[in-house]
Short mmCIF file of N, CA and C in Angstrom, two decimals:
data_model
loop_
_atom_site.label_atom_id
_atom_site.label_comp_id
_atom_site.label_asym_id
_atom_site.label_seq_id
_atom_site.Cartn_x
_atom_site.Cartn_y
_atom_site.Cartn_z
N UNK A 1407 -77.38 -37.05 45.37
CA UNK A 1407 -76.67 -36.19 46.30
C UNK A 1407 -75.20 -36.21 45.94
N UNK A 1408 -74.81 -34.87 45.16
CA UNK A 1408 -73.16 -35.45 45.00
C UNK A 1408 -72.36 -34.96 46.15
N UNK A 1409 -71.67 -35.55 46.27
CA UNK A 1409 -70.17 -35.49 47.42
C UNK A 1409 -68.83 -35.39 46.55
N UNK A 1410 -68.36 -33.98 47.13
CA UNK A 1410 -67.21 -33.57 46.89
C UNK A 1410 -66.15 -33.49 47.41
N UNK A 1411 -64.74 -33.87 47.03
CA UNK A 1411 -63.78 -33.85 48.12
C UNK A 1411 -62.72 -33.26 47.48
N UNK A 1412 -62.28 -31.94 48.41
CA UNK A 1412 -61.32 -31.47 48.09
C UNK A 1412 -59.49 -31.26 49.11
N UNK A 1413 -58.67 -31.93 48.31
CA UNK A 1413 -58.04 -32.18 48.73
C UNK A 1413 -56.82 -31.31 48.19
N UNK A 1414 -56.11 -30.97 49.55
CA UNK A 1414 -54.44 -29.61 49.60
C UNK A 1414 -53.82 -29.93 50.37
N UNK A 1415 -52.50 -29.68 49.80
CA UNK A 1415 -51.50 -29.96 51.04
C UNK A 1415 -51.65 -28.49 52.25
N UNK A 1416 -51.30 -29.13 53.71
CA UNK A 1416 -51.45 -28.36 54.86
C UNK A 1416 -50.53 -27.31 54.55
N UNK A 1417 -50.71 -26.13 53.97
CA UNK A 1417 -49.41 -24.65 53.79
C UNK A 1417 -50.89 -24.21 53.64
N UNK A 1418 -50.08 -22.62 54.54
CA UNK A 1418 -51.22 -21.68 54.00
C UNK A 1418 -50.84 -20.56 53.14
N UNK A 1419 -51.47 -20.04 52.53
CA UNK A 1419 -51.08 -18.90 51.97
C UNK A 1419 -50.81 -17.72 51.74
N UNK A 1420 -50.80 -17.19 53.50
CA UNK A 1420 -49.82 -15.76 54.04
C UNK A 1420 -48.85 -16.39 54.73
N UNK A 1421 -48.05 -15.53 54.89
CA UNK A 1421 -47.25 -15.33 56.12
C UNK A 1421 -47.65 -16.08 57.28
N UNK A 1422 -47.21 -16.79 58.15
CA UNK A 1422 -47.51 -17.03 59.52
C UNK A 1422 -48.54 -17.71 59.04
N UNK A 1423 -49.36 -18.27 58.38
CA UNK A 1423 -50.24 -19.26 58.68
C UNK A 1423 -49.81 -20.48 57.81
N UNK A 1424 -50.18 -21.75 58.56
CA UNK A 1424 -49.58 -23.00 57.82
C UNK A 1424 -50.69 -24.09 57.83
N UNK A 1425 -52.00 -23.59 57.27
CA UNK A 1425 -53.03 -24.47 56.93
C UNK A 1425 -54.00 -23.35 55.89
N UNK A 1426 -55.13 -23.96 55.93
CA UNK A 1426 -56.61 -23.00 54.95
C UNK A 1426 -57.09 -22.49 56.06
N UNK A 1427 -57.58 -21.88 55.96
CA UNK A 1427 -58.40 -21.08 56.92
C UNK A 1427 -59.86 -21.16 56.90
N UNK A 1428 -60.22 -21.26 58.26
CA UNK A 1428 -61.82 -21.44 58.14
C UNK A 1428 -62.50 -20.27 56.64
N UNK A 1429 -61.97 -19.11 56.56
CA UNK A 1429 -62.94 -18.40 55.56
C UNK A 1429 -62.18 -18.94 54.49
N UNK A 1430 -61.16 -19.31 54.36
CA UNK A 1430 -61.11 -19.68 52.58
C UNK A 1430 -61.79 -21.65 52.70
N UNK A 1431 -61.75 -22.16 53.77
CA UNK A 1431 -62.70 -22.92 53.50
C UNK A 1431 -64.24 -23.22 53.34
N UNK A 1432 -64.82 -22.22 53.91
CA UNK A 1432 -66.45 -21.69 53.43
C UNK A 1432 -66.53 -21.09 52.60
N UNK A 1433 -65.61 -20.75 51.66
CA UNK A 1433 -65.72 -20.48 50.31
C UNK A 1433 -65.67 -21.20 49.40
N UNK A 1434 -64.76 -21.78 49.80
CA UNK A 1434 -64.48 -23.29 48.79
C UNK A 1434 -65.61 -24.37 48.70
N UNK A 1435 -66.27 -24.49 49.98
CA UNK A 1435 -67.43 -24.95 49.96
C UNK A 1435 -68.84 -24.45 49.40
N UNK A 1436 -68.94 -23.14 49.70
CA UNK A 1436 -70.19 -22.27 48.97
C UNK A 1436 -69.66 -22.52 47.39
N UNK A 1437 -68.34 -22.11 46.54
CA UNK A 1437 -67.94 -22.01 45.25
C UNK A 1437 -68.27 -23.43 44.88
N UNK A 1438 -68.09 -24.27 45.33
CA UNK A 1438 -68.05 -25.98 44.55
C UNK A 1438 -69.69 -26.45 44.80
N UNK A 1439 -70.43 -26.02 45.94
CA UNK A 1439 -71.53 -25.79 45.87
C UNK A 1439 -72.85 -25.25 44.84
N UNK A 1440 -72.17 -24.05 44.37
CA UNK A 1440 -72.44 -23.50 43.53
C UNK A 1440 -72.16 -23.76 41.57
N UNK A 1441 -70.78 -24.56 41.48
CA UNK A 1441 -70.65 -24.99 40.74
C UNK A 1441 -71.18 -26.17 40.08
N UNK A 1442 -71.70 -27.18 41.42
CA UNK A 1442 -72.44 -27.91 41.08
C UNK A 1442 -73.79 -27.72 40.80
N UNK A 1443 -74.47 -26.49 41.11
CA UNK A 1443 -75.96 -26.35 40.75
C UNK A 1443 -75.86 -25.62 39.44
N UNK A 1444 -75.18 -24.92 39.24
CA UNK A 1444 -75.03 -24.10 37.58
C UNK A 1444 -74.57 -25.36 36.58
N UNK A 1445 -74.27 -26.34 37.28
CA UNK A 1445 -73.87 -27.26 36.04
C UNK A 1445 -74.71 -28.28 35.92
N UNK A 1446 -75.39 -28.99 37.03
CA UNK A 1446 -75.95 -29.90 37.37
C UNK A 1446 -77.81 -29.87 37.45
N UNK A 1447 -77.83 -28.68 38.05
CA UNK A 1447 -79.15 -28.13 38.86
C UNK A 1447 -79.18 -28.84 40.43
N UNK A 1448 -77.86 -29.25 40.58
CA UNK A 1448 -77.84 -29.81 42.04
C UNK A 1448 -78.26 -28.74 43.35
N UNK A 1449 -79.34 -28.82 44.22
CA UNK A 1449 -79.35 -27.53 44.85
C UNK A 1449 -78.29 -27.96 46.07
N UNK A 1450 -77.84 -26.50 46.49
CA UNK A 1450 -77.01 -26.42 47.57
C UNK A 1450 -77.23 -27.53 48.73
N UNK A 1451 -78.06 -27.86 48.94
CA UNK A 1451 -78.56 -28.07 50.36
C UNK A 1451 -78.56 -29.60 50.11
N UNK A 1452 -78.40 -29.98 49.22
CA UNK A 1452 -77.81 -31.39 48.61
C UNK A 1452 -76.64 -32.02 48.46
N UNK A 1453 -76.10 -30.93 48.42
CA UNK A 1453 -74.34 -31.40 48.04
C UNK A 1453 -73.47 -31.07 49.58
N UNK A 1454 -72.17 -32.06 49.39
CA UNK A 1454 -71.27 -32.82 50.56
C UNK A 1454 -70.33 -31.90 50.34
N UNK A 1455 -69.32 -31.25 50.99
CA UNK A 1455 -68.23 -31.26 50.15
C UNK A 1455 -67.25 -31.24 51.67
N UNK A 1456 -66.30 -32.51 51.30
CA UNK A 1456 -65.27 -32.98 52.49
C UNK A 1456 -64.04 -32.13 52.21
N UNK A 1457 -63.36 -31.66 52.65
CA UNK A 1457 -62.20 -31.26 53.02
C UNK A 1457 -61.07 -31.78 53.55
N UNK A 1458 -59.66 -32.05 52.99
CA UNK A 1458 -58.88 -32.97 53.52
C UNK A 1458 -57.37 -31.95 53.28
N UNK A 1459 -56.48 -31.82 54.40
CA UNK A 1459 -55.70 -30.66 54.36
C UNK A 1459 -54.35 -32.11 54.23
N UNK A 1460 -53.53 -32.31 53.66
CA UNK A 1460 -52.37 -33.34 53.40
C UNK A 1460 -51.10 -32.97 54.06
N UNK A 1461 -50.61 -33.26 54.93
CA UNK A 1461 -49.38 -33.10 55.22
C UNK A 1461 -48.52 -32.74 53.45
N UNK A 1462 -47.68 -32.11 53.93
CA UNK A 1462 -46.87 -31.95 52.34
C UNK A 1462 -45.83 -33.06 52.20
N UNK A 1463 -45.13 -33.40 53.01
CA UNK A 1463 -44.22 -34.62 52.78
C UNK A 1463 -45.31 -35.96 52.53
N UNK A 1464 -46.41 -36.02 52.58
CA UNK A 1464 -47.69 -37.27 52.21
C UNK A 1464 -48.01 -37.30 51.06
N UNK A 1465 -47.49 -36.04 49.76
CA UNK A 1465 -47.97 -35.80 48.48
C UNK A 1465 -47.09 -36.05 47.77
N UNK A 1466 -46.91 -36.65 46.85
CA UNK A 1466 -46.04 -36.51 45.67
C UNK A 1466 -46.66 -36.24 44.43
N UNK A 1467 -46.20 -36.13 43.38
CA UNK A 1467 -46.00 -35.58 42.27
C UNK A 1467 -44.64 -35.91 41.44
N UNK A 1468 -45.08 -36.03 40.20
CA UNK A 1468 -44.02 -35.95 38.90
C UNK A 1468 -42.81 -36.90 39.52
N UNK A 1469 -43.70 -38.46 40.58
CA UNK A 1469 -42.44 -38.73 40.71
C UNK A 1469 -41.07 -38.92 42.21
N UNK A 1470 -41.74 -37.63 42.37
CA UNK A 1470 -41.16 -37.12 43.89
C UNK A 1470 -42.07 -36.69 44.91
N UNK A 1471 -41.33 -36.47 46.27
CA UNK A 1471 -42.17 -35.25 46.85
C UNK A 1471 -42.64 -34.21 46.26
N UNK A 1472 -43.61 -33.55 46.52
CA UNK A 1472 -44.39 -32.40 45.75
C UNK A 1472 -43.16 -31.17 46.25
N UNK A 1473 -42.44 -31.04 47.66
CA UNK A 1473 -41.75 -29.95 47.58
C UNK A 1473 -40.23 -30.00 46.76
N UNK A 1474 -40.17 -31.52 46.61
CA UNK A 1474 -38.74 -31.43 45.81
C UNK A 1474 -39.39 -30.94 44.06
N UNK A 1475 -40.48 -31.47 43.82
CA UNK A 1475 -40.65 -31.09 42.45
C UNK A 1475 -40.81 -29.75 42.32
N UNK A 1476 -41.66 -29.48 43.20
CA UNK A 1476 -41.50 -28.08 42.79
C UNK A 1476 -40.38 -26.76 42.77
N UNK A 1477 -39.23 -27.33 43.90
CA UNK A 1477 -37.96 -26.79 43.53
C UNK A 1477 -37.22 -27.09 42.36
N UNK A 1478 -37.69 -28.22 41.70
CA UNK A 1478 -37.50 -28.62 40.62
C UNK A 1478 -38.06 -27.83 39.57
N UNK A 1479 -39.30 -27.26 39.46
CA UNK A 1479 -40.11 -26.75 38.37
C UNK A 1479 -39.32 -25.37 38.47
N UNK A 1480 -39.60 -24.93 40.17
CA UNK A 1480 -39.34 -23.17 39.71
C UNK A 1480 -37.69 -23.08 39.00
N UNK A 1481 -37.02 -23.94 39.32
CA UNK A 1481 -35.54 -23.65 38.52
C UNK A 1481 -35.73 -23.91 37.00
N UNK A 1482 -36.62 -24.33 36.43
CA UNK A 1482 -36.51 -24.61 35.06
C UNK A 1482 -37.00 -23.25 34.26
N UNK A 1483 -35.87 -23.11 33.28
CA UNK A 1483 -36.67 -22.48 32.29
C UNK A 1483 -38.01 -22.48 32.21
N UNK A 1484 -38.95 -21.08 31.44
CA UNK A 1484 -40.25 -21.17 31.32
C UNK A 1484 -40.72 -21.41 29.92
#
């Protein structure tokens, strides 16, 4: 039985919303679902998949907070 966990920081990705949203999270679940049976032969009805939304100041990266790095990245040359 595999168990999957997918983990994002809490921002959403319109306007006015500041988490995932129930439909982009039943997607994410059907897609990783699915990825595991095309790769595995794991059937759906077998597989876990946890969800964990991160505060953004709880993440770091490269070092730092994930939002200082990434004010960091977008200023750099490409």
């Amino acid at each position: 039985m595999p168990i999957v966990t997918v983990q994002v920081t809490r921002e959403g990705t319109e306007p006015g919303v500041d988490h995932v949203t129930p439909a982009q999270k039943a997607a994410i679940y059907e897609g990783m679902s699915k990825v595991l049976f095309d790769v595995l032969k794991k059937p759906p009805e077998w597989t876990w998949v946890v969800f964990q939304e991160v505060e953004m100041e709880d993440w770091g990266w490269g070092g730092m907070p994930v939002a200082e790095y990434r004010r960091k990245m977008a200023g750099r040359p490409g």
